[in-house]
JSON list of C-alpha atoms in Angstrom, two decimals:
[
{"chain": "A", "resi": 895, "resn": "UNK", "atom": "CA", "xyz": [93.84, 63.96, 241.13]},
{"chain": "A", "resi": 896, "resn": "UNK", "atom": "CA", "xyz": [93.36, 61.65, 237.93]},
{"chain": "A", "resi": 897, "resn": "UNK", "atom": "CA", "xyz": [90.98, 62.45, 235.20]},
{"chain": "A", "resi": 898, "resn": "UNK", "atom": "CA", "xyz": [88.82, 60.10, 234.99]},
{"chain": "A", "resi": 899, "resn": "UNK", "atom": "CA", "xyz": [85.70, 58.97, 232.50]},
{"chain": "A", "resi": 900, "resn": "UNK", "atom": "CA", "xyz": [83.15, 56.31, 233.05]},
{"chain": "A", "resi": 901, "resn": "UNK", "atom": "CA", "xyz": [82.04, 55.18, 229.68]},
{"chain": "A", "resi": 902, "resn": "UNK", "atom": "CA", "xyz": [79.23, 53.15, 229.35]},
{"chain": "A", "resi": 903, "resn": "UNK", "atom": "CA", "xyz": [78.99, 51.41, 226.55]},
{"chain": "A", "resi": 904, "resn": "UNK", "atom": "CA", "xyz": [76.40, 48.27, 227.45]},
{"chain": "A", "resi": 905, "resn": "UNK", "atom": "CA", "xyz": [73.22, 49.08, 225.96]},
{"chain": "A", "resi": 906, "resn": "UNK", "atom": "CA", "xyz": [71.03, 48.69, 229.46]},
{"chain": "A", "resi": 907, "resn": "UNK", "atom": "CA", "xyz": [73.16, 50.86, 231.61]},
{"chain": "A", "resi": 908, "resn": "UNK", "atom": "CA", "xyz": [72.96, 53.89, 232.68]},
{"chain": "A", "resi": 909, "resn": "UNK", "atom": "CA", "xyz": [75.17, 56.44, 234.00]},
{"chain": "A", "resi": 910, "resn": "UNK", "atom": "CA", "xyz": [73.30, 58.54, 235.72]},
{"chain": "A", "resi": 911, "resn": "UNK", "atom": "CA", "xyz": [72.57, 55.27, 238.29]},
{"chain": "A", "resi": 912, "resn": "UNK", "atom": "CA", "xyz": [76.24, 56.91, 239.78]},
{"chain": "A", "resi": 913, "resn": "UNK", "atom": "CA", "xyz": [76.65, 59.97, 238.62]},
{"chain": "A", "resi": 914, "resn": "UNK", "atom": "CA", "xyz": [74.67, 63.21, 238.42]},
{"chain": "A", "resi": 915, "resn": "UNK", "atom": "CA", "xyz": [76.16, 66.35, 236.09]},
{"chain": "A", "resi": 916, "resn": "UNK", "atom": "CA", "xyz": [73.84, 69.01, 234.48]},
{"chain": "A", "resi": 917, "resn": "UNK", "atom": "CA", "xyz": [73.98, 68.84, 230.58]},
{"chain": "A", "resi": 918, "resn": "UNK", "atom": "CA", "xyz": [71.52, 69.10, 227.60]},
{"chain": "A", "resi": 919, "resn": "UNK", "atom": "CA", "xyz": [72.88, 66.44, 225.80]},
{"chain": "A", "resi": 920, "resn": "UNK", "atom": "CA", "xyz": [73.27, 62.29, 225.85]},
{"chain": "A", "resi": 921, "resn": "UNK", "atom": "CA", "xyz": [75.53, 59.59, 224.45]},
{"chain": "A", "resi": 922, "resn": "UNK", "atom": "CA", "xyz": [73.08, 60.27, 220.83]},
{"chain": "A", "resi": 923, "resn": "UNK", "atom": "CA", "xyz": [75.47, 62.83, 220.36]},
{"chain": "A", "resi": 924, "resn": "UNK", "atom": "CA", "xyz": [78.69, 60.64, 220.47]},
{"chain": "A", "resi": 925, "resn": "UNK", "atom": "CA", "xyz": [77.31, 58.09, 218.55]},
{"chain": "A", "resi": 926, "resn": "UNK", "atom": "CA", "xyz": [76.09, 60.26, 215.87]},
{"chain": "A", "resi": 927, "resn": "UNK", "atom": "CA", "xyz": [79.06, 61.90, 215.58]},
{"chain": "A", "resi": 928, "resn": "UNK", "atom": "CA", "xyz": [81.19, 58.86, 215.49]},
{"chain": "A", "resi": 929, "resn": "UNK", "atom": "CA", "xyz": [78.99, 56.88, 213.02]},
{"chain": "A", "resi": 930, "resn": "UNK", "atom": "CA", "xyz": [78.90, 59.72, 210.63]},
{"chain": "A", "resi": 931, "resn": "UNK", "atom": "CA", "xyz": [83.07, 60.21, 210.88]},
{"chain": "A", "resi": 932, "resn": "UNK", "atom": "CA", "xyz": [82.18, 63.65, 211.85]},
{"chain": "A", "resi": 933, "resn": "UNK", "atom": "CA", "xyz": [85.72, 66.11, 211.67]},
{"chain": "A", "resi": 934, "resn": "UNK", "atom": "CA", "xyz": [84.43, 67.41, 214.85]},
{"chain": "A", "resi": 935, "resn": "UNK", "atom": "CA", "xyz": [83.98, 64.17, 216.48]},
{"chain": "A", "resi": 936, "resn": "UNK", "atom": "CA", "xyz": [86.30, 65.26, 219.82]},
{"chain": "A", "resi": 937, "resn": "UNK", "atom": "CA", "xyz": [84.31, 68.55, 220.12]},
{"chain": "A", "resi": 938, "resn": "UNK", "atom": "CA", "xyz": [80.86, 66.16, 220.13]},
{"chain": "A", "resi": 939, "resn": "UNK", "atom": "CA", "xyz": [82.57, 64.73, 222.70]},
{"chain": "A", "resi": 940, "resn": "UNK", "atom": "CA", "xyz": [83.35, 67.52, 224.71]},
{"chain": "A", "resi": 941, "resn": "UNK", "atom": "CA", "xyz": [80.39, 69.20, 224.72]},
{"chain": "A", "resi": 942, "resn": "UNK", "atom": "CA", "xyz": [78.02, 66.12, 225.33]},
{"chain": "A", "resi": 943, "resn": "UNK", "atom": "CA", "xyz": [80.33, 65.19, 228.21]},
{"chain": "A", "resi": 944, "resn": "UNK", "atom": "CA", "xyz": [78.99, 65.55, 232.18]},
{"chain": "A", "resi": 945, "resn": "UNK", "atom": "CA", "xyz": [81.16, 65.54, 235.34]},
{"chain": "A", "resi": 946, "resn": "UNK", "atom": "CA", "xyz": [79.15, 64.28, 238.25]},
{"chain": "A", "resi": 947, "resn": "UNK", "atom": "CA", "xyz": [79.08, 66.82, 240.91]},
{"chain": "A", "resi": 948, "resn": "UNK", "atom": "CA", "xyz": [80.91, 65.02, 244.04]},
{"chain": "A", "resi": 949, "resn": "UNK", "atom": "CA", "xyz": [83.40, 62.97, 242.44]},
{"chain": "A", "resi": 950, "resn": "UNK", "atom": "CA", "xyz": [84.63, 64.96, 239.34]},
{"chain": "A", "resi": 951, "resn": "UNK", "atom": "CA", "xyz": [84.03, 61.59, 237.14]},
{"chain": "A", "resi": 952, "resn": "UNK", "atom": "CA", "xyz": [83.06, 63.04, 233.69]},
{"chain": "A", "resi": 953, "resn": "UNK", "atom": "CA", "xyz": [80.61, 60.60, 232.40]},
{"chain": "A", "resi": 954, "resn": "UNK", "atom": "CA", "xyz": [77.66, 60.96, 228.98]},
{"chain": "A", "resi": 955, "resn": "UNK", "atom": "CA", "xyz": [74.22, 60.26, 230.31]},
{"chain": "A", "resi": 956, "resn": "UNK", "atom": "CA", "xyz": [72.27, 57.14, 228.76]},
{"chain": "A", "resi": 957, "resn": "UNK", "atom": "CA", "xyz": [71.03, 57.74, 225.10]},
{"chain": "A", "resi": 958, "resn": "UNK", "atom": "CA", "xyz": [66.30, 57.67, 225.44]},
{"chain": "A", "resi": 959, "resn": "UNK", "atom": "CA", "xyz": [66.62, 54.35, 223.17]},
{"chain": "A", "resi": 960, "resn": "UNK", "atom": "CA", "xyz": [68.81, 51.55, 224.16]},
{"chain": "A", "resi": 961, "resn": "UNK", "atom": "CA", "xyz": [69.11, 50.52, 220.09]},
{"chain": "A", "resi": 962, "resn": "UNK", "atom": "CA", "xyz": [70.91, 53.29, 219.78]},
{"chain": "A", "resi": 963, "resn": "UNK", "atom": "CA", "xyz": [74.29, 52.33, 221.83]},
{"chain": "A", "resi": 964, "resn": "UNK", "atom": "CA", "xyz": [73.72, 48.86, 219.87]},
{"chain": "A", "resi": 965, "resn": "UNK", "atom": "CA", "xyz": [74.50, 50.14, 216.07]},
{"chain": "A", "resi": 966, "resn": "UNK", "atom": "CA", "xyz": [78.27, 51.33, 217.40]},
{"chain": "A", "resi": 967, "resn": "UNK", "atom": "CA", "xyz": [80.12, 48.19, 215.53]},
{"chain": "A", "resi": 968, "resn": "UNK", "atom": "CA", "xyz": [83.74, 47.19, 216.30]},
{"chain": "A", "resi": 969, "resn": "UNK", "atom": "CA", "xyz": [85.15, 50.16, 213.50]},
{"chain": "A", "resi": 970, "resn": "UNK", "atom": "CA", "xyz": [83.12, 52.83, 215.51]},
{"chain": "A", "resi": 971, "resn": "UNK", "atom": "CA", "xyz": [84.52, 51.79, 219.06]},
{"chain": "A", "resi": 972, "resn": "UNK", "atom": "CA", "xyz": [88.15, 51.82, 217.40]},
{"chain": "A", "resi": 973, "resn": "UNK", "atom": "CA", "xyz": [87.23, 55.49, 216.19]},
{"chain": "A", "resi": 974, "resn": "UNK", "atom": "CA", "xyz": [85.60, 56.00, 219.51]},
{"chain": "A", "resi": 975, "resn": "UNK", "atom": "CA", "xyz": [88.37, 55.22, 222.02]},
{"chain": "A", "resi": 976, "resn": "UNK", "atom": "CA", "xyz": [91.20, 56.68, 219.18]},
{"chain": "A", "resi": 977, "resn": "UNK", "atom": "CA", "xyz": [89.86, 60.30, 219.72]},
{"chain": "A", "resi": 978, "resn": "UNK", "atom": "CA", "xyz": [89.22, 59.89, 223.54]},
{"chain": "A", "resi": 979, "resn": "UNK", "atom": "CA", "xyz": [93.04, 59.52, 223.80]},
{"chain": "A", "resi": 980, "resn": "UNK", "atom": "CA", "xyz": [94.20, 61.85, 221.51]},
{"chain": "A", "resi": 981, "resn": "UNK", "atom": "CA", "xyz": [91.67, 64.16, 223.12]},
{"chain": "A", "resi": 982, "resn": "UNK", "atom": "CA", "xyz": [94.38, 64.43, 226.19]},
{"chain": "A", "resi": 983, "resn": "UNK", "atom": "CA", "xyz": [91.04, 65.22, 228.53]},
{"chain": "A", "resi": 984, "resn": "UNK", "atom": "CA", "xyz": [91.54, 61.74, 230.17]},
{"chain": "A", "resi": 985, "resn": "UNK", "atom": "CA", "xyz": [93.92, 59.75, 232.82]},
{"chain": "A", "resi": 986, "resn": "UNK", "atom": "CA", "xyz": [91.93, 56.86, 232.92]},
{"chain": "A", "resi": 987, "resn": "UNK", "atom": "CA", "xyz": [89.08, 55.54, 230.73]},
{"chain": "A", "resi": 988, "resn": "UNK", "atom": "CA", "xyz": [86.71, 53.64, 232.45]},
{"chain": "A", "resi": 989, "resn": "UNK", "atom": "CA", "xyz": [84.46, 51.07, 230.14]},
{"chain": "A", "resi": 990, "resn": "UNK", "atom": "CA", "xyz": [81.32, 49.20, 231.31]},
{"chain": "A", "resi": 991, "resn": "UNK", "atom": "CA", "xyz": [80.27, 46.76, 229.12]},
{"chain": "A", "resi": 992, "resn": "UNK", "atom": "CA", "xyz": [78.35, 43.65, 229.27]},
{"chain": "A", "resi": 993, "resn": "UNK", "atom": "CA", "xyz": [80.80, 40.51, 228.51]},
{"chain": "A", "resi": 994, "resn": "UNK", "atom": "CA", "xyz": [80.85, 39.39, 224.77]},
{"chain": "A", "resi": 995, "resn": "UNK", "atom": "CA", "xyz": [83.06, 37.72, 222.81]},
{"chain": "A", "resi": 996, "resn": "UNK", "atom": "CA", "xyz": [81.57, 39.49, 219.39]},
{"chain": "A", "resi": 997, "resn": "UNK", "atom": "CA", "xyz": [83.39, 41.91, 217.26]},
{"chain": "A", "resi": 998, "resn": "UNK", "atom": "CA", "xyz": [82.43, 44.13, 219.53]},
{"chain": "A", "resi": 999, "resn": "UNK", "atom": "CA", "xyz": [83.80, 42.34, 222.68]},
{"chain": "A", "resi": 1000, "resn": "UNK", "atom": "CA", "xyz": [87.25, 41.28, 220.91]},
{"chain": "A", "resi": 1001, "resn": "UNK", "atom": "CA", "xyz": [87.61, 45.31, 220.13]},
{"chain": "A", "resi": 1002, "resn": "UNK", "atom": "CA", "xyz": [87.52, 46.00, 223.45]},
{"chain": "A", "resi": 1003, "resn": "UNK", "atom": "CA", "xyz": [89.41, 43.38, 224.66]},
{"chain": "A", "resi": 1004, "resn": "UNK", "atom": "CA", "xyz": [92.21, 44.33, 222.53]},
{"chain": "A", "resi": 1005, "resn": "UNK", "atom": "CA", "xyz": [92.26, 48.37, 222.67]},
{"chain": "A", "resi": 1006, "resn": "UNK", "atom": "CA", "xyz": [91.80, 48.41, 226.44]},
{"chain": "A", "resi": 1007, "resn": "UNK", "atom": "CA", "xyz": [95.19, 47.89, 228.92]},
{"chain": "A", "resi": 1008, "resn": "UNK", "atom": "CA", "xyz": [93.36, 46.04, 231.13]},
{"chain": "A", "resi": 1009, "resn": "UNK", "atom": "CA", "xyz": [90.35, 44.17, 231.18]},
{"chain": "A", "resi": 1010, "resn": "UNK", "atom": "CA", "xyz": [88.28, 43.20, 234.81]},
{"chain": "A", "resi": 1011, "resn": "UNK", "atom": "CA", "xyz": [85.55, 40.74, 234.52]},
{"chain": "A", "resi": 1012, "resn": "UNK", "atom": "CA", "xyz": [83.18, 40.50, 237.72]},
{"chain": "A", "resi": 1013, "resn": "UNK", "atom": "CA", "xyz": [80.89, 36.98, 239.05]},
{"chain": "A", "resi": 1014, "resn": "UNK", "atom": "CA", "xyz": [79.44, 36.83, 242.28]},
{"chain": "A", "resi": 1015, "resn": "UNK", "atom": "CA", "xyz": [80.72, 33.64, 243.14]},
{"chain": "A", "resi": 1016, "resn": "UNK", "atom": "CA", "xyz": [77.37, 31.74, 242.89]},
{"chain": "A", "resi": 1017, "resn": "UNK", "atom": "CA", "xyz": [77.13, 28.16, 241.24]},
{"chain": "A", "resi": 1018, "resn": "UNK", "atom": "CA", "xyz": [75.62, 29.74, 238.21]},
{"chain": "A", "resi": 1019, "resn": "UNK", "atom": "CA", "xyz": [77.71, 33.14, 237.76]},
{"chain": "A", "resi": 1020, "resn": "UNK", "atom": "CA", "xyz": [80.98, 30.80, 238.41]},
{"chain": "A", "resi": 1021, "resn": "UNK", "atom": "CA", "xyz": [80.14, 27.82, 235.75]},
{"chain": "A", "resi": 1022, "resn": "UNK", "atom": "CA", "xyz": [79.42, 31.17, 233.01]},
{"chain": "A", "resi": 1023, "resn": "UNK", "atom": "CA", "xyz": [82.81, 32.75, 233.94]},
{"chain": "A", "resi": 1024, "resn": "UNK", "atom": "CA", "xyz": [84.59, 29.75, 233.51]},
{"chain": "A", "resi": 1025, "resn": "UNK", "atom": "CA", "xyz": [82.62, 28.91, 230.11]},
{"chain": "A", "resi": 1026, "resn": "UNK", "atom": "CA", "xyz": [83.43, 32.68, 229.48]},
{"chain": "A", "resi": 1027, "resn": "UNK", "atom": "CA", "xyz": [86.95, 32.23, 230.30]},
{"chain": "A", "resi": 1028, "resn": "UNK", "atom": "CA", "xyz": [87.97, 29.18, 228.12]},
{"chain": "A", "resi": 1029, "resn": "UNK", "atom": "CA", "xyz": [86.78, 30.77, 225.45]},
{"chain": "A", "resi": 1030, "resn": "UNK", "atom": "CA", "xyz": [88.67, 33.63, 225.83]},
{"chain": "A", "resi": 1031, "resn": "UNK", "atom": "CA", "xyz": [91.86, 31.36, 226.52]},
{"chain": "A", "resi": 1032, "resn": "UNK", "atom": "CA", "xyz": [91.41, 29.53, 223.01]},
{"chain": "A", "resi": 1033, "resn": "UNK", "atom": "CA", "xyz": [91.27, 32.82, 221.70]},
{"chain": "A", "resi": 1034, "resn": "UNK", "atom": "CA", "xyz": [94.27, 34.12, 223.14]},
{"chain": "A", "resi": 1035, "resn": "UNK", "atom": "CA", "xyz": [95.97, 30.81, 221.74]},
{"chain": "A", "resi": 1036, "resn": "UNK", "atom": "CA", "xyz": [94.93, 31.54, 218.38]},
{"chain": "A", "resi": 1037, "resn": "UNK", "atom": "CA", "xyz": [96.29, 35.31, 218.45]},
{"chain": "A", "resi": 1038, "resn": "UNK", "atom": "CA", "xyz": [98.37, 37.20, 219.56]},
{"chain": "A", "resi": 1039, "resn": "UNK", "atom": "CA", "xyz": [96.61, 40.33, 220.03]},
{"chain": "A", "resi": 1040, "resn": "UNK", "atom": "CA", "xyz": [94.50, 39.13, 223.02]},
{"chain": "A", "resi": 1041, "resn": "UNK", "atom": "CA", "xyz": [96.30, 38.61, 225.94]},
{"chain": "A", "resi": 1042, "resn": "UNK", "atom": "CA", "xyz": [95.33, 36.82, 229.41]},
{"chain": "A", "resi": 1043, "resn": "UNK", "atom": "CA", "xyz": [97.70, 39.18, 231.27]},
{"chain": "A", "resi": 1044, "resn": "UNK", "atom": "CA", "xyz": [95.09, 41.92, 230.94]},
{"chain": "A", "resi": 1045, "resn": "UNK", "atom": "CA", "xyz": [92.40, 39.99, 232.88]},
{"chain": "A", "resi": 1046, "resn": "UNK", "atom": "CA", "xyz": [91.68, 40.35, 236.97]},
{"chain": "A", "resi": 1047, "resn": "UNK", "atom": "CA", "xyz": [88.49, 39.17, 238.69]},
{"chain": "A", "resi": 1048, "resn": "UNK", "atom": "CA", "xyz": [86.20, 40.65, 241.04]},
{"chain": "A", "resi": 1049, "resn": "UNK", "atom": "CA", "xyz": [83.40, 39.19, 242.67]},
{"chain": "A", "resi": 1050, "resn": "UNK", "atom": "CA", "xyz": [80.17, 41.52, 243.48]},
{"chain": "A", "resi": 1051, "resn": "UNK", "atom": "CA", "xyz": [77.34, 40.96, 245.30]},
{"chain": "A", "resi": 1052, "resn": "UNK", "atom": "CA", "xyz": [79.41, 37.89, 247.29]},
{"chain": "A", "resi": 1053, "resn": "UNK", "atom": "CA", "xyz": [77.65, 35.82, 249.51]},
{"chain": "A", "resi": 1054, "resn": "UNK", "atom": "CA", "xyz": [79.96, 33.72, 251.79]},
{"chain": "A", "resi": 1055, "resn": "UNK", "atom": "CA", "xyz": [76.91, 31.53, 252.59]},
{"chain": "A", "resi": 1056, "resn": "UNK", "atom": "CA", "xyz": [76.09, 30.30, 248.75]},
{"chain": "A", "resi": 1057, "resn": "UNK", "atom": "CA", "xyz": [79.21, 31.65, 247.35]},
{"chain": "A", "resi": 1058, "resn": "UNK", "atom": "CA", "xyz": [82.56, 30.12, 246.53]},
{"chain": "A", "resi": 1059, "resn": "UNK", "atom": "CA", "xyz": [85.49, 32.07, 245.48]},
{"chain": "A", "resi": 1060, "resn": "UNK", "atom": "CA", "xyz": [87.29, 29.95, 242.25]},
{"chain": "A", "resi": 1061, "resn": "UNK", "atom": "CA", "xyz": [91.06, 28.66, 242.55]},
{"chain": "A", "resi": 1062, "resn": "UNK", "atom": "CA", "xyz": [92.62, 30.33, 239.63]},
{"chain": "A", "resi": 1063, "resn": "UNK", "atom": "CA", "xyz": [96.69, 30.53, 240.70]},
{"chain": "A", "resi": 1064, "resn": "UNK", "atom": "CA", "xyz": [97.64, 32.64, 237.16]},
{"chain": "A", "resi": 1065, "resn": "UNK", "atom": "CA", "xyz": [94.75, 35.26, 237.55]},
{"chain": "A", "resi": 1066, "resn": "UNK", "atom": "CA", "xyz": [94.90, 38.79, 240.05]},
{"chain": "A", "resi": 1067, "resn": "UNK", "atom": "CA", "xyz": [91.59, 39.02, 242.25]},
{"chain": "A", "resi": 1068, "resn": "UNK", "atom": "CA", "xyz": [91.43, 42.28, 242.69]},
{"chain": "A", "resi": 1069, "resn": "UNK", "atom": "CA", "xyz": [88.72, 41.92, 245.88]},
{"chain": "A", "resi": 1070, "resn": "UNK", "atom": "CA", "xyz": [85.43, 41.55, 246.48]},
{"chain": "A", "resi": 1071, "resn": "UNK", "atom": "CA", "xyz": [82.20, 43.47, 247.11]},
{"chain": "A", "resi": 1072, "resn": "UNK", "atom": "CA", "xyz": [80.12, 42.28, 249.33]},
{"chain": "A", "resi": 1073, "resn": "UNK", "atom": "CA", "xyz": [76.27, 41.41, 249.25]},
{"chain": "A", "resi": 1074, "resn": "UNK", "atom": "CA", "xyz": [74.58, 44.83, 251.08]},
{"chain": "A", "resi": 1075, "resn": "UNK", "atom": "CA", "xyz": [71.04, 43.71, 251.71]},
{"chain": "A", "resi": 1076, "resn": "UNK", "atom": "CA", "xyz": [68.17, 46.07, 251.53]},
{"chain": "A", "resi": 1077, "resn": "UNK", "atom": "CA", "xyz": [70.55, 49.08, 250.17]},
{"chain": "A", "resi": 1078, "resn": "UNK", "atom": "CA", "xyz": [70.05, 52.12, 248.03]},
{"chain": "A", "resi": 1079, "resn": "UNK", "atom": "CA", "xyz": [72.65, 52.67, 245.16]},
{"chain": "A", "resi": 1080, "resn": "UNK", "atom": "CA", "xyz": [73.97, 55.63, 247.12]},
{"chain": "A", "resi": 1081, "resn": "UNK", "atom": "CA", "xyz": [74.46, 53.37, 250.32]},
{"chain": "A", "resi": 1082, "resn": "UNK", "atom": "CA", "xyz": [76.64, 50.87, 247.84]},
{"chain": "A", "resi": 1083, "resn": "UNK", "atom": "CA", "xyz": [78.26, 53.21, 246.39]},
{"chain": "A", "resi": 1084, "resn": "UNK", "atom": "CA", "xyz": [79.57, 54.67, 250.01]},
{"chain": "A", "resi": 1085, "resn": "UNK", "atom": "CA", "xyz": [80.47, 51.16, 251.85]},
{"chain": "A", "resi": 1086, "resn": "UNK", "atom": "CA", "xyz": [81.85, 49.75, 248.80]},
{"chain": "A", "resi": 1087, "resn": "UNK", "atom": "CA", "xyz": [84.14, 53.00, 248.33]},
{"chain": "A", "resi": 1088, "resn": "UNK", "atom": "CA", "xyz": [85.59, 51.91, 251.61]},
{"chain": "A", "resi": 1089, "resn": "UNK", "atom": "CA", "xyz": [86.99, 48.72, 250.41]},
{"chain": "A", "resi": 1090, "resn": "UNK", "atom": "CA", "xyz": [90.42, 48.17, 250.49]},
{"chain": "A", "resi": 1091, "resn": "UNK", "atom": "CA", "xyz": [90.31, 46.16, 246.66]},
{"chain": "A", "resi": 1092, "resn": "UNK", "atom": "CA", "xyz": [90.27, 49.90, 245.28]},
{"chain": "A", "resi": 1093, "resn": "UNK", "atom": "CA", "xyz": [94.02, 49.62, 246.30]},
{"chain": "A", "resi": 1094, "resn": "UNK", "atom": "CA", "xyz": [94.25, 47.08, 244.00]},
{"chain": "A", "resi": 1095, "resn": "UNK", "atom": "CA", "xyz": [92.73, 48.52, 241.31]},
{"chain": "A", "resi": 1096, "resn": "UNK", "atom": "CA", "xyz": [94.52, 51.80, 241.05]},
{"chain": "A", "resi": 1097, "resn": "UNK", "atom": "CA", "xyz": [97.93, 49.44, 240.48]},
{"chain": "A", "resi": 1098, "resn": "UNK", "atom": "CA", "xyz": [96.15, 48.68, 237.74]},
{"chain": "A", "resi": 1099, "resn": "UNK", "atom": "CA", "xyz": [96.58, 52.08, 236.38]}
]
């Protein structure tokens, strides 16, 4: 079984939406400790760290003040994700983030393997992917260090009746999730495990 960490580093989400682990402590502790280049940084990690109780994801639960997930700059997510390898405590590193093309954004883009952007097919969510997307092609063009390969699409909350899926020949869709009407988080969470796209995105790793 892989070892697996959902981090969630968008400043709205929350965790604990997912996953459910007892613990004390919240992503303050990370932060802290990585803002302050703390020597025990990995052991901050450690012991803020939660595994959710079904699925054995380790996860940090949501810091009380969304502010504070928004001072970690692109230096700070470099430190972040440098000791969450070396740790050896992971298989896969999950990041949630919401998409930017900031310092911030470009970090991630570069330090991750792969990266999966998600639209739900609408009119609106396809016209921003495709804005989102361009931009991210020039900047490929201009470097080196950002590469298209790394990018897949998935398509949540899809609508066949109001949504369109995009032609884009040089880019892996992974699957999509469809629009569940009415459900709990828990009742998502349990169809959309079903899906056969999850075949798709352990390739991946």
């Amino acid at each position: 079984q892989k070892r697996v960490l959902y981090l969630e580093l968008d400043e709205f989400g929350d965790a604990e939406l997912f996953f459910h682990g007892s613990g004390q402590t919240d992503m303050n502790e990370l932060i802290y400790a990585v803002k302050g280049r703390k020597k025990n940084i990995r052991l901050k990690m450690e012991s803020a760290m939660r595994r959710d109780e079904v699925s054995g994801v380790c996860f940090y639960a949501a810091s009380p003040l969304a502010l504070d997930l928004n001072e970690l700059n692109e230096d700070d997510i470099t430190v972040m994700l440098g000791e969450l390898r070396k740790s050896g405590l992971y298989d896969i590193i999950i990041i949630n983030r919401r998409f930017s093309l900031n310092g911030t954004g470009r970090c991630l883009w570069r330090e991750t393997d792969r990266v999966v952007m998600v639209t739900d097919g609408t009119e609106g969510g396809n016209s921003r992917f495709l804005r989102a997307l361009e931009s991210m092609k020039i900047l490929a063009g201009q470097k080196q260090e950002y590469w298209m390969e790394k990018v897949s699409l998935i398509y949540n909350r899809f609508d066949s009746r109001t949504g369109q899926k995009l032609e884009l020949p040089d880019m892996m869709l992974i699957g999509n999730i469809p629009l569940y009407e009415h459900a709990t988080i828990p009742q998502i969470l349990q169809n959309a495990a079903l899906l056969p796209m999850f075949d798709n995105l352990t390739r991946l790793v």
